[in-house]
Short mmCIF file of C-alpha atoms and ligand atoms in Angstrom, two decimals:
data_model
loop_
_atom_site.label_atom_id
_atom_site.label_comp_id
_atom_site.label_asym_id
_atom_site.label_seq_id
_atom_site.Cartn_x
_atom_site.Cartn_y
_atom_site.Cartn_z
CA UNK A 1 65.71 -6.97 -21.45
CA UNK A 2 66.41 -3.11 -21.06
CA UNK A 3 67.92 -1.65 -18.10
CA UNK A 4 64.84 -0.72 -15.52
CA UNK A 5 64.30 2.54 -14.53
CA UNK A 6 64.15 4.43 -11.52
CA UNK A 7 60.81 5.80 -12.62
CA UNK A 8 58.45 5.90 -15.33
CA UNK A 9 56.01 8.78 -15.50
CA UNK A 10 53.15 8.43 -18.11
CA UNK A 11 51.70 12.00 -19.32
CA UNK A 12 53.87 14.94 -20.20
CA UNK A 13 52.49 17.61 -18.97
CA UNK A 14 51.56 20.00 -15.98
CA UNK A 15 51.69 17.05 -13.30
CA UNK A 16 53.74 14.71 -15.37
CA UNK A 17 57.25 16.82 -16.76
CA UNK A 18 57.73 18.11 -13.37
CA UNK A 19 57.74 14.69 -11.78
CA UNK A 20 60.64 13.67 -14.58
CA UNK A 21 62.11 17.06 -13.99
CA UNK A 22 62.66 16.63 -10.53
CA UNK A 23 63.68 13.03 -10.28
CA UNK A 24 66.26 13.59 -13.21
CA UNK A 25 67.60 16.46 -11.78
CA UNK A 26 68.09 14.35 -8.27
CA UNK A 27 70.35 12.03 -10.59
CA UNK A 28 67.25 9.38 -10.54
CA UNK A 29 67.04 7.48 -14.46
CA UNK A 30 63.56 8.22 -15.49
CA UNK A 31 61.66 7.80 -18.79
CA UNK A 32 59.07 9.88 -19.55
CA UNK A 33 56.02 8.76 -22.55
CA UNK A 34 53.28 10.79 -23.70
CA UNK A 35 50.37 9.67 -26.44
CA UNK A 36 50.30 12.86 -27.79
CA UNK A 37 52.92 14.47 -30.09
CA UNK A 38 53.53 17.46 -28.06
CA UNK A 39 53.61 20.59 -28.01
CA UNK A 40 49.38 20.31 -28.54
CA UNK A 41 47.24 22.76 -27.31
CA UNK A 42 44.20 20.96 -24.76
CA UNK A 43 41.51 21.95 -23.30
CA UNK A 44 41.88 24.46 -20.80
CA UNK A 45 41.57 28.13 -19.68
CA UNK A 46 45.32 28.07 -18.45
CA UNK A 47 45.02 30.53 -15.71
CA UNK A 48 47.85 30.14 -12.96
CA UNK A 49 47.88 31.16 -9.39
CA UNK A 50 50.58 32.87 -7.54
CA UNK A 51 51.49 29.54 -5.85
CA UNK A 52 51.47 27.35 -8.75
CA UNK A 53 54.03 30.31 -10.31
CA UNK A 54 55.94 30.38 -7.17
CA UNK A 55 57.00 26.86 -7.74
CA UNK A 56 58.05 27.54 -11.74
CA UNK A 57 59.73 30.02 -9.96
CA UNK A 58 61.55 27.82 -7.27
CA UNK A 59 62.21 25.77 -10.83
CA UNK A 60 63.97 28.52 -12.78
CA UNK A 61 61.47 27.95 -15.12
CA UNK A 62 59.58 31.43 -14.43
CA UNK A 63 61.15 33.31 -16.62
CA UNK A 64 61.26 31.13 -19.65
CA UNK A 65 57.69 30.87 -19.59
CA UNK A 66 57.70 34.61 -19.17
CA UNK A 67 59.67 34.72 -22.66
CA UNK A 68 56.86 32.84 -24.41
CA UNK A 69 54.82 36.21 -23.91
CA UNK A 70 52.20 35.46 -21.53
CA UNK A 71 50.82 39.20 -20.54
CA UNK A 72 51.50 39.57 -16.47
CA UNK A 73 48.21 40.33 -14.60
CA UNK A 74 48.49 42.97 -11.78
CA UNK A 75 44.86 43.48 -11.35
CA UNK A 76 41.76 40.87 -10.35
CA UNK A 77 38.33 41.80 -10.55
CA UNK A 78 36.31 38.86 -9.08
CA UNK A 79 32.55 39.88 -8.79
CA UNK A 80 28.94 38.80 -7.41
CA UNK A 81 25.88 40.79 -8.24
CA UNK A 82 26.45 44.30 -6.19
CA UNK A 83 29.34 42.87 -4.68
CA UNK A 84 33.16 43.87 -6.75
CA UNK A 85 35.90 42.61 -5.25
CA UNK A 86 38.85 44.14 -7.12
CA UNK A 87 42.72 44.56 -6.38
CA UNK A 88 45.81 42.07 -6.23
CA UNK A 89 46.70 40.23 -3.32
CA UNK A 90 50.06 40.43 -1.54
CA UNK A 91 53.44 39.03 -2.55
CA UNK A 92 53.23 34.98 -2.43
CA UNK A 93 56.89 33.42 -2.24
CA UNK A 94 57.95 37.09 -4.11
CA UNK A 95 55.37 36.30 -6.84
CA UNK A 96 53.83 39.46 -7.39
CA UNK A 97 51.74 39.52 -11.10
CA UNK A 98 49.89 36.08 -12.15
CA UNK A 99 49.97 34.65 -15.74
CA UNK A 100 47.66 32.44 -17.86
CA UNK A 101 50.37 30.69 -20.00
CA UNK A 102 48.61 29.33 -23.33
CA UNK A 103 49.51 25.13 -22.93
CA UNK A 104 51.00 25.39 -26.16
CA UNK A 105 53.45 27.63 -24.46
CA UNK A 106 53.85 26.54 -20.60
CA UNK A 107 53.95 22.82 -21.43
CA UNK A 108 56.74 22.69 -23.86
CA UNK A 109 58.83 24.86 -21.25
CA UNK A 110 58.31 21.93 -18.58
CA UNK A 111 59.29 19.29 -20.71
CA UNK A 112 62.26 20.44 -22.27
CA UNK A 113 63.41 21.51 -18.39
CA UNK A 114 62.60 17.56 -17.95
CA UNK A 115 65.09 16.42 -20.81
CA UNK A 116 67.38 19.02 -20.23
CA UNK A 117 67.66 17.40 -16.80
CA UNK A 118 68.40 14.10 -18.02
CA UNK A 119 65.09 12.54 -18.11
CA UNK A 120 64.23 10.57 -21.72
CA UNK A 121 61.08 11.55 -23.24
CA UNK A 122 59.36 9.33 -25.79
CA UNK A 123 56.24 11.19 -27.61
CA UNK A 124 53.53 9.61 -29.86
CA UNK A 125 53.70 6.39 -27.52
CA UNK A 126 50.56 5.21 -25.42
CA UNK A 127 50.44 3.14 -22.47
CA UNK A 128 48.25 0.03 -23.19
CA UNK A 129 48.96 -1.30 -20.09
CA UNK A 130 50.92 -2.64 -16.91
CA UNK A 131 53.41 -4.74 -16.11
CA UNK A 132 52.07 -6.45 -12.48
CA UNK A 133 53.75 -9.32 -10.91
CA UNK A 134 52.63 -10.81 -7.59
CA UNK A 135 50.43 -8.18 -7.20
CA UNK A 136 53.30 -5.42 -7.85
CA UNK A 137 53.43 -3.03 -10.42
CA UNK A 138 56.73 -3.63 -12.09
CA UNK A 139 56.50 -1.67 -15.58
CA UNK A 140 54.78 -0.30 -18.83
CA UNK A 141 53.46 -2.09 -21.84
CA UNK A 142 53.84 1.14 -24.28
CA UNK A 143 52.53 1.56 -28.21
CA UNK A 144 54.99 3.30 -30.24
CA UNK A 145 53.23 5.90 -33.15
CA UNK A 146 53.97 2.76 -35.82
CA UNK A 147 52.37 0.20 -33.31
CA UNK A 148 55.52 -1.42 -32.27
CA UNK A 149 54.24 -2.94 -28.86
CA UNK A 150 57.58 -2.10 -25.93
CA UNK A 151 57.80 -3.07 -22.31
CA UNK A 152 59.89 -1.09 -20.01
CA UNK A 153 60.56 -1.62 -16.25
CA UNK A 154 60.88 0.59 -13.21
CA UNK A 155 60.35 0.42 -9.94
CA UNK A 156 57.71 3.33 -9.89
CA UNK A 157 55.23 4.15 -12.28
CA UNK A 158 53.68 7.65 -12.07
CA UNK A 159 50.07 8.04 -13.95
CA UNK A 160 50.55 11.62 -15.03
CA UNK A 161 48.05 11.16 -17.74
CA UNK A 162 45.16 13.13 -16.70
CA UNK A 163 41.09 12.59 -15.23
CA UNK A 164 41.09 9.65 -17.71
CA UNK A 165 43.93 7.92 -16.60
CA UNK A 166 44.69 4.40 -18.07
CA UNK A 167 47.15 3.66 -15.17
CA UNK A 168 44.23 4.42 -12.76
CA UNK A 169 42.25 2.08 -14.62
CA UNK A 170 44.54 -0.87 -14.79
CA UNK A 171 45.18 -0.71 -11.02
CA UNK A 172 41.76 -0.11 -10.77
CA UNK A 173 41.87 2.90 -8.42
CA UNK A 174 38.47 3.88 -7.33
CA UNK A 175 37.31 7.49 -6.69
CA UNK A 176 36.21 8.93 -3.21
CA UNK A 177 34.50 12.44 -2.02
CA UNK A 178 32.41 12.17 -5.56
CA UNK A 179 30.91 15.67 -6.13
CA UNK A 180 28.46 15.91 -9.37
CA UNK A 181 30.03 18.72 -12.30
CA UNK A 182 27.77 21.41 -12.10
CA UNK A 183 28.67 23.49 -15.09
CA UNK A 184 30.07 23.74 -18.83
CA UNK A 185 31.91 26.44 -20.43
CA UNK A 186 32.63 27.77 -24.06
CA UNK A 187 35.57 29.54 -24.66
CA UNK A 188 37.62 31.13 -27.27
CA UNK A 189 40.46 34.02 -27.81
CA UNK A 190 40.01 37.46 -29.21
CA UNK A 191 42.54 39.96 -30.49
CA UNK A 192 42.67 43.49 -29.46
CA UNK A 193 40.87 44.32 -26.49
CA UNK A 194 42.09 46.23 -23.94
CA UNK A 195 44.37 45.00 -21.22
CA UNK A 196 41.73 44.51 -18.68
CA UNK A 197 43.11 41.86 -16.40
CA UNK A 198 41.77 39.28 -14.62
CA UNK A 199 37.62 39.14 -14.59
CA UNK A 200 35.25 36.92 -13.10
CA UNK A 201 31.95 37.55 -12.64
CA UNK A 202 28.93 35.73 -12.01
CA UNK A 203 25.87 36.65 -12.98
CA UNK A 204 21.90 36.15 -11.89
CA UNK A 205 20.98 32.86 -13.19
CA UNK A 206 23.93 30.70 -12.94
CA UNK A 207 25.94 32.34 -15.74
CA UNK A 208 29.60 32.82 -15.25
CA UNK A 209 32.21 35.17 -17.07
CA UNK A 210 35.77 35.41 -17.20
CA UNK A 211 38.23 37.38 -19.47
CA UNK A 212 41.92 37.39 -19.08
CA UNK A 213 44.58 37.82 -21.03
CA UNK A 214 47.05 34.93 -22.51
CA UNK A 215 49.84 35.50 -24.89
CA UNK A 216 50.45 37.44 -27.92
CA UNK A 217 48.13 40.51 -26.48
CA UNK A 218 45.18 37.84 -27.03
CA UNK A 219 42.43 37.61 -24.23
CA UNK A 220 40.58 34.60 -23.36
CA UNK A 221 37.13 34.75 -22.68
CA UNK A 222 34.77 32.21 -21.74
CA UNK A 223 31.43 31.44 -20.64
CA UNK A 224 29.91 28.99 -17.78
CA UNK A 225 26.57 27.74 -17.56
CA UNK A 226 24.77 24.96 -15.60
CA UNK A 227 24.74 21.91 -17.18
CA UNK A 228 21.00 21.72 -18.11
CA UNK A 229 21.43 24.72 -20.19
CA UNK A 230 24.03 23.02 -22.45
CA UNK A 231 21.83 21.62 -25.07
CA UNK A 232 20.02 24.81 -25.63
CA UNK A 233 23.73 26.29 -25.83
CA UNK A 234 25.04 24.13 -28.41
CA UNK A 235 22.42 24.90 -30.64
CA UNK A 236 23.45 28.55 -31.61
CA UNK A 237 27.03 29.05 -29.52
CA UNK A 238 27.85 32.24 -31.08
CA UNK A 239 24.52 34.28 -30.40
CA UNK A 240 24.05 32.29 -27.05
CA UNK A 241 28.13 32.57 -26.06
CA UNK A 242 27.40 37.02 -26.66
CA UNK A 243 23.72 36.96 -24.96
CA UNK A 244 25.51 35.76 -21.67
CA UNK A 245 28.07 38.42 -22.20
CA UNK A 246 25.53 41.07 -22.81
CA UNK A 247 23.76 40.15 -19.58
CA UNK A 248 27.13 39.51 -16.98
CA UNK A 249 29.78 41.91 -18.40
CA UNK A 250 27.52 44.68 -20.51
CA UNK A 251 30.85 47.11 -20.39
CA UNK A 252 33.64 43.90 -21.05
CA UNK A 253 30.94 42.47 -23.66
CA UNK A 254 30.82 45.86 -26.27
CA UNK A 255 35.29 45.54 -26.47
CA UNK A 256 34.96 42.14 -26.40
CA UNK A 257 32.18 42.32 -29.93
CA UNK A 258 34.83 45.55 -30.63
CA UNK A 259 37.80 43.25 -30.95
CA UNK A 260 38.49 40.20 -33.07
CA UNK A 261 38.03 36.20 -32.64
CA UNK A 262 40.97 34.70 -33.82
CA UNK A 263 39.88 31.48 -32.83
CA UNK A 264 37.14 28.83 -33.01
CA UNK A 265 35.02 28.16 -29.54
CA UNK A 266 36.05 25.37 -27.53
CA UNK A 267 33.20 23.79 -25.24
CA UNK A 268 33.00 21.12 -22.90
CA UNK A 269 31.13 19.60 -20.11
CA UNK A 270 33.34 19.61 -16.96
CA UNK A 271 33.71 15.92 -15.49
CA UNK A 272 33.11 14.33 -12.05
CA UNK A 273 35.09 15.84 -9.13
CA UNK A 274 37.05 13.27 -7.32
CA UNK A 275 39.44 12.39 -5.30
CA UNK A 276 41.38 8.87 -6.28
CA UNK A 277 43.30 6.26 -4.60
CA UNK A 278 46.56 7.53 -5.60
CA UNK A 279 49.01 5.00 -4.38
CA UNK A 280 49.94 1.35 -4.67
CA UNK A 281 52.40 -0.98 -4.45
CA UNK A 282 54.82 0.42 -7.36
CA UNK A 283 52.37 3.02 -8.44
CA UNK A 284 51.24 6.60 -8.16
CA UNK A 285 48.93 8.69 -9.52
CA UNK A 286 49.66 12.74 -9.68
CA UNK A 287 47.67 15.67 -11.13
CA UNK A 288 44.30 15.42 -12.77
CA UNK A 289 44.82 11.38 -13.08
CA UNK A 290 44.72 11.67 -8.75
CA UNK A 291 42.27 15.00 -8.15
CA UNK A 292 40.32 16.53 -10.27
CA UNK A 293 37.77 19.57 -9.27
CA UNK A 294 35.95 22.52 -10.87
CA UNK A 295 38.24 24.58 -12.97
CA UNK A 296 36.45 27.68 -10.99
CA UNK A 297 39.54 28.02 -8.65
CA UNK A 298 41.55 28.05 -11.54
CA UNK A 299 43.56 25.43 -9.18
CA UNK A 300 44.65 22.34 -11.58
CA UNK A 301 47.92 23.06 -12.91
CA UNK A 302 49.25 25.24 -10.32
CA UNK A 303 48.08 22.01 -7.96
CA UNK A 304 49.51 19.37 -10.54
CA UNK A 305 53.26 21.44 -9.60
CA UNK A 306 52.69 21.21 -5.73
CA UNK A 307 51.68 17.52 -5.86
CA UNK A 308 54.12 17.00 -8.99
CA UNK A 309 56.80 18.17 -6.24
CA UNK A 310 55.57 16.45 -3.16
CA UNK A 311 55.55 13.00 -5.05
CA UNK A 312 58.96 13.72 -6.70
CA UNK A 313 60.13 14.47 -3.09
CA UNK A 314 58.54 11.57 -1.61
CA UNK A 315 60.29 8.60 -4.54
CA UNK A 316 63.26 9.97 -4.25
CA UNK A 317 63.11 9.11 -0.27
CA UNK A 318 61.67 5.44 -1.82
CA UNK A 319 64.52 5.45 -4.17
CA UNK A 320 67.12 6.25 -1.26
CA UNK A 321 66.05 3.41 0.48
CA UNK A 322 62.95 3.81 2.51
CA UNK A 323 59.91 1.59 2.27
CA UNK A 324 58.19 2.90 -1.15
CA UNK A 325 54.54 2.09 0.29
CA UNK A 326 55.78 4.15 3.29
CA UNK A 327 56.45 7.07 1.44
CA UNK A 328 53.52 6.99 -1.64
CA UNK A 329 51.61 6.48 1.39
CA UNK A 330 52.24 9.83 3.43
CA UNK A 331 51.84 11.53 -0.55
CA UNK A 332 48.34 10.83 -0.46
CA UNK A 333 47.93 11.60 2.76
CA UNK A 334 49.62 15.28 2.50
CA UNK A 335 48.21 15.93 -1.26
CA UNK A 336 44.59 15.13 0.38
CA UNK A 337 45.11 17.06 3.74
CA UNK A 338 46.39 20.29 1.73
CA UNK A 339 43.74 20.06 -0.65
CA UNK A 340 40.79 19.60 1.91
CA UNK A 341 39.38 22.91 2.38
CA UNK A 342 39.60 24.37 -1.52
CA UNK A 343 38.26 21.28 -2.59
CA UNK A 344 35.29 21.70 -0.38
CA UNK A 345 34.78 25.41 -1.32
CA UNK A 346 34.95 24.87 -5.48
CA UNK A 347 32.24 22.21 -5.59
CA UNK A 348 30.68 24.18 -3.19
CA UNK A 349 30.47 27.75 -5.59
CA UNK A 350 31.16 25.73 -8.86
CA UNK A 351 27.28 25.68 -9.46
CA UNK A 352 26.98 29.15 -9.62
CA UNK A 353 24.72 30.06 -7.16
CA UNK A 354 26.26 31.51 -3.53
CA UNK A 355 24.15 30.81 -0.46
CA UNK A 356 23.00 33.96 1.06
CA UNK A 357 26.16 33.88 3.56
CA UNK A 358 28.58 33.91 1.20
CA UNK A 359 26.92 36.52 -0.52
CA UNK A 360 26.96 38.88 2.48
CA UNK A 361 30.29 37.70 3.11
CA UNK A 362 31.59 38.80 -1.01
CA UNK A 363 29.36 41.86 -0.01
CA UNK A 364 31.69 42.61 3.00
CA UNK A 365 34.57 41.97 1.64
CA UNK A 366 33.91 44.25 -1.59
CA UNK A 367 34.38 47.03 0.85
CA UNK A 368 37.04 46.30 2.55
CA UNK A 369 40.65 46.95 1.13
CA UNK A 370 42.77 44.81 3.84
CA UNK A 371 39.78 41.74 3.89
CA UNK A 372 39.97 42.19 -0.17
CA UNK A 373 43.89 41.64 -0.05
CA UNK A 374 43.58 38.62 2.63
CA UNK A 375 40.73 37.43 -0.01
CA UNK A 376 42.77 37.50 -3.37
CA UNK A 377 45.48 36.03 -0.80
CA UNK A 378 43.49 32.75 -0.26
CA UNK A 379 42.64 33.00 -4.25
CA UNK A 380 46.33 32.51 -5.05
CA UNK A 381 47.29 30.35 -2.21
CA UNK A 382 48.83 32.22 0.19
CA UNK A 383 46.59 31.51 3.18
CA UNK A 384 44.44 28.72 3.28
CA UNK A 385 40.72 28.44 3.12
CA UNK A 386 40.40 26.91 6.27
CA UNK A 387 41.88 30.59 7.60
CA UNK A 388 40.21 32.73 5.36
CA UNK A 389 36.86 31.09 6.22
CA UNK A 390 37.59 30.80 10.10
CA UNK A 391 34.51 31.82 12.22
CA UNK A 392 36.83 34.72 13.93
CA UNK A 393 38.14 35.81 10.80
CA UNK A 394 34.64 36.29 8.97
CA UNK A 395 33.13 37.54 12.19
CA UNK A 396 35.87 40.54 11.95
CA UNK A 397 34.96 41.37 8.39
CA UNK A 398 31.34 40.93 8.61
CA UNK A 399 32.16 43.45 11.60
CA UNK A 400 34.02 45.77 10.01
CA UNK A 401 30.53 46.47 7.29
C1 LIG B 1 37.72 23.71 -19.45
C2 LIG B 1 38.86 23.65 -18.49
C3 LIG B 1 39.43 24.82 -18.02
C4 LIG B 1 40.48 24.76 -17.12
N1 LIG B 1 41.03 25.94 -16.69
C5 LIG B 1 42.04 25.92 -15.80
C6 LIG B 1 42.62 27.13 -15.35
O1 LIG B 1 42.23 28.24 -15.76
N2 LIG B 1 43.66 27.04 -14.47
C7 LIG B 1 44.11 25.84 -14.00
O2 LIG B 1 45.04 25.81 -13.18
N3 LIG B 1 43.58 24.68 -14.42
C8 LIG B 1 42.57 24.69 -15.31
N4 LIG B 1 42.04 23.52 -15.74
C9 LIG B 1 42.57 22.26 -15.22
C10 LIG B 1 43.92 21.94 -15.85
O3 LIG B 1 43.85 22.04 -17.25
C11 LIG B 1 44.32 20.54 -15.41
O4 LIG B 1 44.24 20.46 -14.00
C12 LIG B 1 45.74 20.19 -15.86
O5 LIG B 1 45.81 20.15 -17.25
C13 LIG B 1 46.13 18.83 -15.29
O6 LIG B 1 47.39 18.48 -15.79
P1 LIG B 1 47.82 16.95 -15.89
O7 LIG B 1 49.24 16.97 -16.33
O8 LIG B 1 47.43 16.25 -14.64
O9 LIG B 1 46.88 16.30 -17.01
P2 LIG B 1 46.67 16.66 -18.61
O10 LIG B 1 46.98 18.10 -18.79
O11 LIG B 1 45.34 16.14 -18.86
O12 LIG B 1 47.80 15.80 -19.29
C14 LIG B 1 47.72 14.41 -19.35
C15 LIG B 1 48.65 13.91 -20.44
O13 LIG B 1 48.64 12.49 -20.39
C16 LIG B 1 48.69 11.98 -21.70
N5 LIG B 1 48.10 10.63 -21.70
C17 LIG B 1 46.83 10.28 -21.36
N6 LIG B 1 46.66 8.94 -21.49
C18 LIG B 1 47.85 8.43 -21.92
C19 LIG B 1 48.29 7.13 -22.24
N7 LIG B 1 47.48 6.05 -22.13
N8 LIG B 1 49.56 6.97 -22.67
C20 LIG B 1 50.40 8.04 -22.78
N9 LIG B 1 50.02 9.29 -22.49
C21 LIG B 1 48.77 9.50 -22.06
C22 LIG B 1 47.85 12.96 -22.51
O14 LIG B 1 48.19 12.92 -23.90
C23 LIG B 1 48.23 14.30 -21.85
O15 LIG B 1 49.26 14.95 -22.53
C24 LIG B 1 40.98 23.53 -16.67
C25 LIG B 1 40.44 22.34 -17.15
C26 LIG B 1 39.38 22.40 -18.05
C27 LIG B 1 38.79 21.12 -18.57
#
């Protein structure tokens, strides 16, 4: 029988290398497995928020995802109809451009910093399932890539493995605060158009655009819809994927058919939004596997560090000796207490279709240079929603028109 672990995380990626990271680095033995031979690109539009860089930042990882080439944005056009919101918000923790790190880029950064730190990473192995005793989760029944069947011990398990996570399922952690997807998107990558920076813009209808560049002077752009318009979609992507640019983005759209694809479209059909139970006796769930939402607020991975951190933070106070259930415990608690309010307002706009307040409210703001700042601040988390949306504080820019 091996040695057990301190920990053993399960996924590799935004949520999961951190957690390895930052146990290994706090001299905690931790074994990290992923199914997938990384580095593999995945579905995502990879854009990251000042607070989500902050913490690569806190890291020292900043600036080695900064040498994989990912273009700094200094400029964010968000807009509604008549209403343009357009500027950069203040400093956040000395963070003062955002990136949108391709995952083929960003993840391989965060799990090398997790072996450099000591943590051992085996790829190409899947969890098949659990090791419970006495209603404890004690270990990892793992898969190697030639189907060599391993069980490893710990006395924490992390499900890092993303919104169809197999740990969830064999502890059978059930969702809460369900909210219906609204949307799907189409997206691809085009080579040289202009430096625009960031753009989102919804249009009449329910359509959604957003363009922003990656690495390698290549742009992202992609295309939201409701989710009854998806099988009509499908059926041409190309011609349908340009008619929604033509109608959103007329200006963005003619550099956009000006420059070149360089790669095929991805497309999928966002799933549920959830909360789920995140903690058990020798378990945890971080990242996507614990909360999953809209990728409107372009939230997930810069959320996957904060909560990647918090839980890291919260085992190594298990691992030093107080109760573990104690501690997982107050995790779930904090994750779902600082998530509250942006939770609420991305399934609340993820459809596409503002409610006549917040309309007058985008309206309001569009003029306003200091409520456009404090607006782009709550964007990339340096106030909360709760503030930004405060009765006194919209009464004083709906003044202010
Ligand atoms: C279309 C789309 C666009 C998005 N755009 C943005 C955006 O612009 N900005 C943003 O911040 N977020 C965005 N997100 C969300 C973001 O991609 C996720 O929040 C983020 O990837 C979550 O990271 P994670 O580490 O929790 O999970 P994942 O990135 O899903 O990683 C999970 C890992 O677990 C591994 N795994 C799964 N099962 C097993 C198993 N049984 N055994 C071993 N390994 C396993 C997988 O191979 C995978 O590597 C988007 C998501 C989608 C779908």
């Amino acid at each position: 029988m091996n040695e057990p672990y301190d920990a053993i995380v399960v996924g590799a990626r935004c949520a999961g290398s951190p957690v390895a990271m930052l146990l290994a680095r706090a001299g905690h033995r931790v074994l990290v497995v992923d199914r997938t031979a990384l580095p593999a690109d995945t579905v995502s539009t990879h854009y990251m928020q000042q607070y989500g860089l902050a913490r690569l930042a806190s890291w020292g990882l900043l600036d080695d995802v900064l040498a994989t080439g990912a273009t700094p944005i200094t400029r964010m056009t968000i807009s509604y109809d008549d209403a343009v919101i357009s500027g950069f918000a203040d400093p956040i923790d000395g963070i003062t451009a955002t990136l949108a790190p391709r995952r083929t880029a960003l993840d391989p950064v965060l799990l090398r910093a997790a072996e450099q730190a000591g943590a051992e990473v085996r790829l190409g192995v899947t969890l098949r399932d659990l090791i419970v005793e006495d209603g404890v989760v004690r270990g990892v029944r793992l898969q190697t890539a030639d189907g060599e069947l391993v069980e490893e011990r710990a006395r924490v398990v992390v499900g890092a493995d993303g919104s169809r996570s197999r740990v969830a399922e064999a502890v059978g952690a059930q969702t809460y605060e369900v909210v219906e997807p609204a949307c799907f998107i189409y997206y691809s990558y085009w080579d040289a158009i202009p430096d625009t920076g960031f753009h989102s813009r919804i249009g009449l209808g329910q359509q959604q655009v957003g363009l922003w560049p990656t690495n390698d002077d290549r742009t992202l752009v992609a295309v939201m819809r409701t989710r009854d318009r998806y099988a009509d979609f499908r059926r041409d992507v190309e011609k349908n994927f340009h008619e929604v640019l033509d109608q959103v983005v007329p200006d963005l759209a003619e550099q956009v058919r000006a420059g070149e694809q360089a790669e095929r479209f991805t497309g999928i059909r966002y799933p549920d939004n959830y909360y789920r139970v995140s903690a058990g006796p020798g378990w945890a769930l971080v990242g996507d596997a614990g909360y999953h939402k809209d990728p409107f607020t372009g939230k997930g991975i810069s959320d996957a560090f904060t909560h990647a951190e918090l839980l890291a933070g919260k085992i190594a106070e298990g691992l030093a000796g107080r109760p573990m259930g104690d501690v997982l415990a107050e995790y779930t608690a904090e994750r779902d207490a600082g998530t509250k309010g942006a939770y609420a307002f991305t399934t609340m706009i993820s459809d596409l279709d503002l409610t006549p307040q917040l309309q007058g409210l985008f309206r309001a703001v569009s003029g306003n240079e200091a409520a456009t700042r404090q607006f782009l601040s709550m964007v990339g988390g340096g106030i909360s929603g709760e503030e930004f949306f405060a009765p006194a504080n919209v009464g004083q820019i709906m003044a202010a028109v």
